[in-house]
Amino acid sequence: MNGVPRVGIGTDVHPLEPGRTCWLAGLRWDGADGCAGHSDGDVAAHAMVDALLSAGGLGDLGTLFGTAEPRWAGASGAALLAEAVRRLAAAGLAVGNVSVQIIGNRPRVGSRRAEAERVLGDVVGAPVSVSATTTDGLGLTGRGEGLAAVAVALVLPGRHPAVPSGQLPGRSGHE
């Protein structure tokens, strides 16, 4: 990595599954349908994982945590993020910051934005910015059939300050 900061981008899209618990940006959203998926369907956390892994040159979500890996079935987005940060630290990299934008009609993120930023920031050990938008009725997200997210991550050379023993938290009671 030669001591150079690196940037990665990640995208995730899932269809909604009526009646499934909704996990988004590390938070449980009562009253909203969740996304179908191998893990918890948290598109924001998944996009962040892809951005972090991309920035570190460590692969992608599907390769490392895909359906061929049964131990990740039903895993929380926070657990996947923690594992991505652990892998970055093992490669001598630390998270600088992450920005994620959620694309969809529901749930409305604004009222819980600060909570989501805190929860996700605690997991990655760095500042996280969360934003949300709609597509004005266009496409899968605009028709209310699914959610999407796009994330950008900055990683820096050096050890992650929250990984003295190589362990990071998973889902942490923000349900």
C-alpha positions as a Python dict, from the first residue, in 0.01 Angstrom:
ca = {
    (1, 'M'): (0, 0, 0),
    (2, 'N'): (309, 221, 27),
    (3, 'G'): (159, 454, 289),
    (4, 'V'): (-91, 603, 46),
    (5, 'P'): (-454, 671, 147),
    (6, 'R'): (-695, 461, -58),
    (7, 'V'): (-1058, 516, -157),
    (8, 'G'): (-1316, 248, -231),
    (9, 'I'): (-1677, 249, -347),
    (10, 'G'): (-1949, -2, -267),
    (11, 'T'): (-2304, -58, -383),
    (12, 'D'): (-2576, -290, -257),
    (13, 'V'): (-2935, -351, -372),
    (14, 'H'): (-3195, -588, -229),
    (15, 'P'): (-3565, -647, -295),
    (16, 'L'): (-3803, -600, -4),
    (17, 'E'): (-3948, -909, 162),
    (18, 'P'): (-4288, -843, 321),
    (19, 'G'): (-4291, -934, 690),
    (20, 'R'): (-3913, -959, 724),
    (21, 'T'): (-3746, -754, 999),
    (22, 'C'): (-3597, -438, 854),
    (23, 'W'): (-3232, -372, 936),
    (24, 'L'): (-3092, -56, 780),
    (25, 'A'): (-2778, 139, 871),
    (26, 'G'): (-2720, -89, 1169),
    (27, 'L'): (-3065, -17, 1317),
    (28, 'R'): (-3387, -215, 1344),
    (29, 'W'): (-3680, -30, 1185),
    (30, 'D'): (-4012, -148, 1325),
    (31, 'G'): (-4309, -112, 1091),
    (32, 'A'): (-4102, -137, 772),
    (33, 'D'): (-4044, -445, 560),
    (34, 'G'): (-3687, -568, 550),
    (35, 'C'): (-3477, -671, 254),
    (36, 'A'): (-3438, -1027, 133),
    (37, 'G'): (-3086, -1161, 153),
    (38, 'H'): (-2840, -1420, 279),
    (39, 'S'): (-2761, -1208, 585),
    (40, 'D'): (-2978, -936, 741),
    (41, 'G'): (-3030, -744, 415),
    (42, 'D'): (-2889, -415, 555),
    (43, 'V'): (-2803, -244, 225),
    (44, 'A'): (-2625, 47, 397),
    (45, 'A'): (-2392, -175, 600),
    (46, 'H'): (-2334, -403, 299),
    (47, 'A'): (-2242, -111, 73),
    (48, 'M'): (-2002, 11, 343),
    (49, 'V'): (-1840, -335, 362),
    (50, 'D'): (-1788, -335, -14),
    (51, 'A'): (-1640, 18, -4),
    (52, 'L'): (-1400, -75, 278),
    (53, 'L'): (-1290, -400, 115),
    (54, 'S'): (-1247, -224, -220),
    (55, 'A'): (-1037, 51, -65),
    (56, 'G'): (-817, -209, 100),
    (57, 'G'): (-784, -422, -213),
    (58, 'L'): (-935, -713, -15),
    (59, 'G'): (-1211, -835, -245),
    (60, 'D'): (-1583, -781, -207),
    (61, 'L'): (-1887, -872, 2),
    (62, 'G'): (-2008, -1151, -226),
    (63, 'T'): (-1671, -1323, -240),
    (64, 'L'): (-1600, -1309, 133),
    (65, 'F'): (-1949, -1335, 283),
    (66, 'G'): (-2163, -1479, 1),
    (67, 'T'): (-2412, -1762, -4),
    (68, 'A'): (-2127, -2012, -35),
    (69, 'E'): (-2032, -1917, 323),
    (70, 'P'): (-2307, -2063, 547),
    (71, 'R'): (-2156, -1919, 866),
    (72, 'W'): (-2263, -1572, 746),
    (73, 'A'): (-2627, -1672, 688),
    (74, 'G'): (-2844, -1430, 885),
    (75, 'A'): (-2540, -1230, 1001),
    (76, 'S'): (-2591, -868, 1097),
    (77, 'G'): (-2452, -592, 881),
    (78, 'A'): (-2261, -479, 1191),
    (79, 'A'): (-2090, -819, 1215),
    (80, 'L'): (-1992, -802, 847),
    (81, 'L'): (-1857, -448, 897),
    (82, 'A'): (-1659, -557, 1202),
    (83, 'E'): (-1505, -842, 1005),
    (84, 'A'): (-1416, -608, 718),
    (85, 'V'): (-1244, -371, 965),
    (86, 'R'): (-1061, -667, 1122),
    (87, 'R'): (-934, -770, 777),
    (88, 'L'): (-823, -413, 702),
    (89, 'A'): (-632, -399, 1031),
    (90, 'A'): (-466, -732, 950),
    (91, 'A'): (-354, -576, 620),
    (92, 'G'): (-207, -275, 805),
    (93, 'L'): (-492, -37, 720),
    (94, 'A'): (-729, 175, 929),
    (95, 'V'): (-1062, 333, 839),
    (96, 'G'): (-1041, 708, 784),
    (97, 'N'): (-1412, 766, 727),
    (98, 'V'): (-1713, 626, 541),
    (99, 'S'): (-2007, 798, 374),
    (100, 'V'): (-2317, 599, 276),
    (101, 'Q'): (-2628, 709, 90),
    (102, 'I'): (-2947, 503, 121),
    (103, 'I'): (-3180, 506, -179),
    (104, 'G'): (-3546, 422, -120),
    (105, 'N'): (-3886, 543, -7),
    (106, 'R'): (-3909, 378, 337),
    (107, 'P'): (-3803, 384, 609),
    (108, 'R'): (-3750, 758, 640),
    (109, 'V'): (-3393, 785, 765),
    (110, 'G'): (-3382, 1150, 872),
    (111, 'S'): (-3527, 1104, 1220),
    (112, 'R'): (-3265, 840, 1308),
    (113, 'R'): (-2968, 965, 1105),
    (114, 'A'): (-2756, 1062, 1408),
    (115, 'E'): (-2827, 728, 1575),
    (116, 'A'): (-2728, 539, 1257),
    (117, 'E'): (-2407, 742, 1225),
    (118, 'R'): (-2318, 668, 1586),
    (119, 'V'): (-2390, 294, 1561),
    (120, 'L'): (-2202, 250, 1232),
    (121, 'G'): (-1917, 475, 1348),
    (122, 'D'): (-1879, 269, 1665),
    (123, 'V'): (-1845, -48, 1456),
    (124, 'V'): (-1587, 91, 1210),
    (125, 'G'): (-1407, 306, 1467),
    (126, 'A'): (-1420, 615, 1246),
    (127, 'P'): (-1663, 889, 1140),
    (128, 'V'): (-1959, 772, 931),
    (129, 'S'): (-2194, 1001, 739),
    (130, 'V'): (-2540, 872, 647),
    (131, 'S'): (-2765, 1037, 389),
    (132, 'A'): (-3078, 924, 211),
    (133, 'T'): (-3266, 1001, -107),
    (134, 'T'): (-3546, 874, -327),
    (135, 'T'): (-3558, 823, -701),
    (136, 'D'): (-3886, 1012, -752),
    (137, 'G'): (-4077, 696, -837),
    (138, 'L'): (-3823, 555, -1081),
    (139, 'G'): (-3694, 197, -1077),
    (140, 'L'): (-3699, -72, -809),
    (141, 'T'): (-3648, 170, -522),
    (142, 'G'): (-3890, 430, -657),
    (143, 'R'): (-4168, 173, -691),
    (144, 'G'): (-4107, 66, -330),
    (145, 'E'): (-3987, -282, -432),
    (146, 'G'): (-3644, -259, -275),
    (147, 'L'): (-3367, -53, -120),
    (148, 'A'): (-3021, 39, -243),
    (149, 'A'): (-2715, 208, -97),
    (150, 'V'): (-2390, 351, -226),
    (151, 'A'): (-2089, 405, -1),
    (152, 'V'): (-1745, 559, -27),
    (153, 'A'): (-1467, 475, 219),
    (154, 'L'): (-1125, 618, 290),
    (155, 'V'): (-866, 385, 441),
    (156, 'L'): (-527, 489, 568),
    (157, 'P'): (-205, 306, 642),
    (158, 'G'): (-178, 217, 1010),
    (159, 'R'): (-341, 14, 1281),
    (160, 'H'): (-708, 61, 1364),
    (161, 'P'): (-725, 223, 1711),
    (162, 'A'): (-1015, 2, 1819),
    (163, 'V'): (-844, -329, 1742),
    (164, 'P'): (-582, -386, 2012),
    (165, 'S'): (-670, -754, 2037),
    (166, 'G'): (-795, -806, 1683),
    (167, 'Q'): (-1157, -814, 1799),
    (168, 'L'): (-1436, -575, 1705),
    (169, 'P'): (-1800, -566, 1813),
    (170, 'G'): (-2088, -705, 1608),
    (171, 'R'): (-2449, -600, 1658),
    (172, 'S'): (-2452, -407, 1982),
    (173, 'G'): (-2801, -377, 2122),
    (174, 'H'): (-2922, -99, 1891),
    (175, 'E'): (-3230, -303, 1806),
}
